[in-house]
mmCIF file of C-alpha atoms in Angstrom:
data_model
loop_
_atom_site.group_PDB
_atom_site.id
_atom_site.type_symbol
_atom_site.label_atom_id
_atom_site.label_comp_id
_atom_site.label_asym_id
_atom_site.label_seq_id
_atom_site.Cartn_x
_atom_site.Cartn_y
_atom_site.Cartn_z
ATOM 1 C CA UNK R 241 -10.348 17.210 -26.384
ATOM 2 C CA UNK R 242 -13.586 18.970 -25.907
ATOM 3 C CA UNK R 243 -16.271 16.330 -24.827
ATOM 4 C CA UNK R 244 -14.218 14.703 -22.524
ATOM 5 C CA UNK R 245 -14.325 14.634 -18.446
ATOM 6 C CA UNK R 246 -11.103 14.536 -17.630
ATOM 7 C CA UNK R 247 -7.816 14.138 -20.232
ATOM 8 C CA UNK R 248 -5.372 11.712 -19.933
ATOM 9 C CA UNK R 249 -2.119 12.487 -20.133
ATOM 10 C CA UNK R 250 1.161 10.050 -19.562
ATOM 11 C CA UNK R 251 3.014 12.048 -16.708
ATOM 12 C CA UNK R 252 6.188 10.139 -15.598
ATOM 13 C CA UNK R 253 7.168 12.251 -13.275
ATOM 14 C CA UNK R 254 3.712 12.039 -11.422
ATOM 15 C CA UNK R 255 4.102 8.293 -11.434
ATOM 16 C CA UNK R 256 7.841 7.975 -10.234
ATOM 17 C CA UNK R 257 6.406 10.446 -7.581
ATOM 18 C CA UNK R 258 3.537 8.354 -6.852
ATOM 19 C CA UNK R 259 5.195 4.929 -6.822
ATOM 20 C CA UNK R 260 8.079 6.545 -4.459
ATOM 21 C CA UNK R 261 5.208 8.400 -1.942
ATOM 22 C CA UNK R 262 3.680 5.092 -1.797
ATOM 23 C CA UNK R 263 6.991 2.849 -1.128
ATOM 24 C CA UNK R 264 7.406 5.798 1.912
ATOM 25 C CA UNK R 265 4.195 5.233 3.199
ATOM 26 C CA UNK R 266 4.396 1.327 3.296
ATOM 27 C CA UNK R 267 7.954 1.514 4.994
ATOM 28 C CA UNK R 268 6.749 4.181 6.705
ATOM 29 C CA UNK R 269 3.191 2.598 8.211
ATOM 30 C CA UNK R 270 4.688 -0.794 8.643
ATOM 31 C CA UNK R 271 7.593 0.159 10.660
ATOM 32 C CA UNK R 272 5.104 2.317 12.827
ATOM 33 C CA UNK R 273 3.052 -1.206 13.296
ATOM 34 C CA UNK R 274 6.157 -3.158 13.597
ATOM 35 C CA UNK R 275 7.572 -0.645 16.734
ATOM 36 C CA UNK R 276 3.617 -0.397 18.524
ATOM 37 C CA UNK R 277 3.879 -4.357 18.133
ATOM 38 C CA UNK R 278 7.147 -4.349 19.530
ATOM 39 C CA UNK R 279 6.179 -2.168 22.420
ATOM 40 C CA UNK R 280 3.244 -3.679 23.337
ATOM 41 C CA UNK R 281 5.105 -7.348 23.942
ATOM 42 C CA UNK R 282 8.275 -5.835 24.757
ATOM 43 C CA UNK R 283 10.217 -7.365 22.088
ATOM 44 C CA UNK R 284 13.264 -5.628 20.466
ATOM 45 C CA UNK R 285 12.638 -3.898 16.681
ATOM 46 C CA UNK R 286 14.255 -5.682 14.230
ATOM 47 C CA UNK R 287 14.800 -5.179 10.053
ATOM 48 C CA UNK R 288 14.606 -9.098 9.875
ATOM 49 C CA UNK R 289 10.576 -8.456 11.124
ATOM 50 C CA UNK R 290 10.435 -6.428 7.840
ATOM 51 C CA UNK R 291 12.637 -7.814 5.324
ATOM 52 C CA UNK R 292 12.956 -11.806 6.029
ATOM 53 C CA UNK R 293 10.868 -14.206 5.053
ATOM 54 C CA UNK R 294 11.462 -16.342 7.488
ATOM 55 C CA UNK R 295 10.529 -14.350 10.629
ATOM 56 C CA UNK R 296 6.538 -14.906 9.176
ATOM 57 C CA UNK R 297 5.059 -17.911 10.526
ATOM 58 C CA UNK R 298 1.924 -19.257 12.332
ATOM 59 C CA UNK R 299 4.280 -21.662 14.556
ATOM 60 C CA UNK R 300 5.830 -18.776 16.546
ATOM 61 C CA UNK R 301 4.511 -15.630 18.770
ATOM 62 C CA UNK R 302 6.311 -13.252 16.786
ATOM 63 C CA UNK R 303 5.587 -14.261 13.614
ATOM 64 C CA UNK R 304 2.345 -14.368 14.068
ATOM 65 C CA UNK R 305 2.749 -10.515 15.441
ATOM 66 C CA UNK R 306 4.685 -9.793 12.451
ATOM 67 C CA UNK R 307 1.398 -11.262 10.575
ATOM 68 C CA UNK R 308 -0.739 -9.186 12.132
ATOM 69 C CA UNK R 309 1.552 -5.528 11.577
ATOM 70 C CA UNK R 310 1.680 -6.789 7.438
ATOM 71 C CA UNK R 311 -2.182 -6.715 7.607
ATOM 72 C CA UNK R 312 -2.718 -3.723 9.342
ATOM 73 C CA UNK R 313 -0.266 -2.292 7.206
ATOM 74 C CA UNK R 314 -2.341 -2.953 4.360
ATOM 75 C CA UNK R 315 -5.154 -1.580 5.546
ATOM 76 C CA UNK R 316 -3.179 1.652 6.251
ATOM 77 C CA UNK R 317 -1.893 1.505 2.610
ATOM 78 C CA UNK R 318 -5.409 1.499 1.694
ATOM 79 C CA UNK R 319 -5.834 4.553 3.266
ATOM 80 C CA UNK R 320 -2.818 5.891 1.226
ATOM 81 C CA UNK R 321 -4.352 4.581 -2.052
ATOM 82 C CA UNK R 322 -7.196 7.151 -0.910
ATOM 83 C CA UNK R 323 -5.139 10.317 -0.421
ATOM 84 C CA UNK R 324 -2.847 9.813 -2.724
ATOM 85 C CA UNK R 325 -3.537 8.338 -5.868
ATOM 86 C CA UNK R 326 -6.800 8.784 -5.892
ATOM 87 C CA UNK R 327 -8.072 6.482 -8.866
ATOM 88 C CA UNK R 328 -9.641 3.401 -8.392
ATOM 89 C CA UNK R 329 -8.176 2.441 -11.536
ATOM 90 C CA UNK R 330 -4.837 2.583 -10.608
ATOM 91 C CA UNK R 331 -5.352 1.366 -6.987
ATOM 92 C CA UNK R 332 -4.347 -2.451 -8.118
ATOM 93 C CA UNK R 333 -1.511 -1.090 -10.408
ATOM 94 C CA UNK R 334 0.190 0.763 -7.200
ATOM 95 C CA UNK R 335 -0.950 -2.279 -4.981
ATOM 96 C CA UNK R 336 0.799 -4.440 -7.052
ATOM 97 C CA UNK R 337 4.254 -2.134 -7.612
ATOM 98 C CA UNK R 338 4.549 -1.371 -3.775
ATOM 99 C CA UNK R 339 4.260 -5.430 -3.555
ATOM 100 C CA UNK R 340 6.885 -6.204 -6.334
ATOM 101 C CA UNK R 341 9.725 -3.644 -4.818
ATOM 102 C CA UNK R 342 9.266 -4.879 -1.498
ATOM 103 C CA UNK R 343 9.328 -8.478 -3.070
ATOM 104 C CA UNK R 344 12.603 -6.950 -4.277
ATOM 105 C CA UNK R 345 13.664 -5.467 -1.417
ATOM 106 C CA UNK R 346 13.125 -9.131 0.719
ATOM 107 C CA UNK R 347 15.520 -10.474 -1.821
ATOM 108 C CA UNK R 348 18.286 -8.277 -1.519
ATOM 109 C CA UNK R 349 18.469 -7.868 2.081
ATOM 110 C CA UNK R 350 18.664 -11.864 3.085
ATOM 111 C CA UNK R 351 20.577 -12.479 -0.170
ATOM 112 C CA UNK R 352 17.880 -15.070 -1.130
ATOM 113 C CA UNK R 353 14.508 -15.429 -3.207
ATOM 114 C CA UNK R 354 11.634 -15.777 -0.456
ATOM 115 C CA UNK R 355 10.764 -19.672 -0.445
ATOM 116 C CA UNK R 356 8.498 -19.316 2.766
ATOM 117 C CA UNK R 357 4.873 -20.060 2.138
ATOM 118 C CA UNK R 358 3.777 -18.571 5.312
ATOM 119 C CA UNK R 359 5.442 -15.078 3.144
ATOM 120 C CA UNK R 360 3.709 -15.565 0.168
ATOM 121 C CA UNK R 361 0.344 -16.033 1.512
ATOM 122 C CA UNK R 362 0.931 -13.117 3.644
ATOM 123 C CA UNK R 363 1.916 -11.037 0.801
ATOM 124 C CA UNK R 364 -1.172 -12.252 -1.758
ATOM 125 C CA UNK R 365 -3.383 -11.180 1.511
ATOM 126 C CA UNK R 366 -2.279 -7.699 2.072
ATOM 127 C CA UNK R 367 -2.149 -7.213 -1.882
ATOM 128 C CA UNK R 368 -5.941 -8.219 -1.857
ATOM 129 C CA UNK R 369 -6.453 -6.357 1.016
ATOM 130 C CA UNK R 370 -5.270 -3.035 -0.051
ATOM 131 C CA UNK R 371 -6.123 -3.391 -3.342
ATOM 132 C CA UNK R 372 -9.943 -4.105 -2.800
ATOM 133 C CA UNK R 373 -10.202 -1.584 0.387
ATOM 134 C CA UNK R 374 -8.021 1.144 -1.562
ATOM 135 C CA UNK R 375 -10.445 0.654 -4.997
ATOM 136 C CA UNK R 376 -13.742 0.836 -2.721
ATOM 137 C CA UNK R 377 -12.095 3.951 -0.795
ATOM 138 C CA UNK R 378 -11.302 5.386 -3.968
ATOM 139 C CA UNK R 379 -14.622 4.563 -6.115
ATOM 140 C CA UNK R 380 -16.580 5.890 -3.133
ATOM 141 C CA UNK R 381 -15.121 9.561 -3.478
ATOM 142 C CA UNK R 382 -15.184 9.216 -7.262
ATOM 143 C CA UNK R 383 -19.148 8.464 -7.063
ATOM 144 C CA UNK R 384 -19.729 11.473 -5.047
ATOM 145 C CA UNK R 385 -22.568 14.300 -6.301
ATOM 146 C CA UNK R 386 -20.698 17.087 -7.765
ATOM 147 C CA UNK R 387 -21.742 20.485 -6.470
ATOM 148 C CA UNK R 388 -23.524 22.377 -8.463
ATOM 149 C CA UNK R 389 -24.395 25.813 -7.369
ATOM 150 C CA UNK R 390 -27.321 27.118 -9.601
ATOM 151 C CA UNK R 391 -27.721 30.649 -8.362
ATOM 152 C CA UNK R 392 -25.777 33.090 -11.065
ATOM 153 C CA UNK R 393 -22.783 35.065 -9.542
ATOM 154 C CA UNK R 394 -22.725 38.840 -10.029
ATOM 155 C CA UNK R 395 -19.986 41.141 -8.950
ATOM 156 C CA UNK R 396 -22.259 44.464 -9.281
#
């Protein structure tokens, strides 16, 4: 152990922790985009805006509102890539999980697989977009100067 920066040790419980903070702050963030959306076109809040994956589309007004609350959302993801995980190693990993349960999520709540392309290209942008944002976010704060105070402390 001695000679390294920093150990790594397998922590499940840190992970399960991790992967459920950041499923609460993608529900969390996108419903908050989905309801200032919402109010600003006076449209009533839906789960369909969330969970179908046919509500997405370029063709319609609130699709393309919907759009817009998915990619903001991953830029506020980002954001929680920053506080909370805090490796730019891991920021694709968590990217990618958040991704794959709401994938999962999609599919239980309309009782179908998502066949709409408009979806998937949505969902391949905000995974690139809060992947690459969360890794720079992170990497920036890892490459920062670490204090070093040379004057010797005395307690006389």
């Amino acid at each position: 152990m001695a000679g390294q920066f920093r150990s790594y040790v397998w922590d499940p419980v840190l992970i399960l922790s991790q992967i459920v903070l950041m499923q609460t702050v993608y529900y969390g963030s996108l419903g908050l985009w989905l309801a200032l959306v919402d109010a600003l076109v006076r449209s009533s809040p839906s789960l369909d805006q969330m969970f179908d994956s046919e509500i997405l589309g370029f063709s319609t007004p609130p699709g393309r509102l919907s759009m817009m609350s998915f990619i903001l959302n991953a830029l506020t993801c980002a954001l929680g890539l920053l506080y909370f995980i805090r490796r730019g190693k891991q920021c694709l990993d968590f990217t990618v999980t958040v991704h794959f349960f709401h994938l999962l999520g999609c599919w239980f709540y309309s009782s179908r697989f998502p066949s709409a392309l408009t979806w998937w290209l949505v969902q391949a942008v905000c995974i690139a977009l809060m992947a690459v944002i969360g890794e720079y976010l992170c990497m920036r704060t890892e490459l920062k100067e670490i204090p070093l105070n040379s004057a010797p402390k005395s307690n006389v």
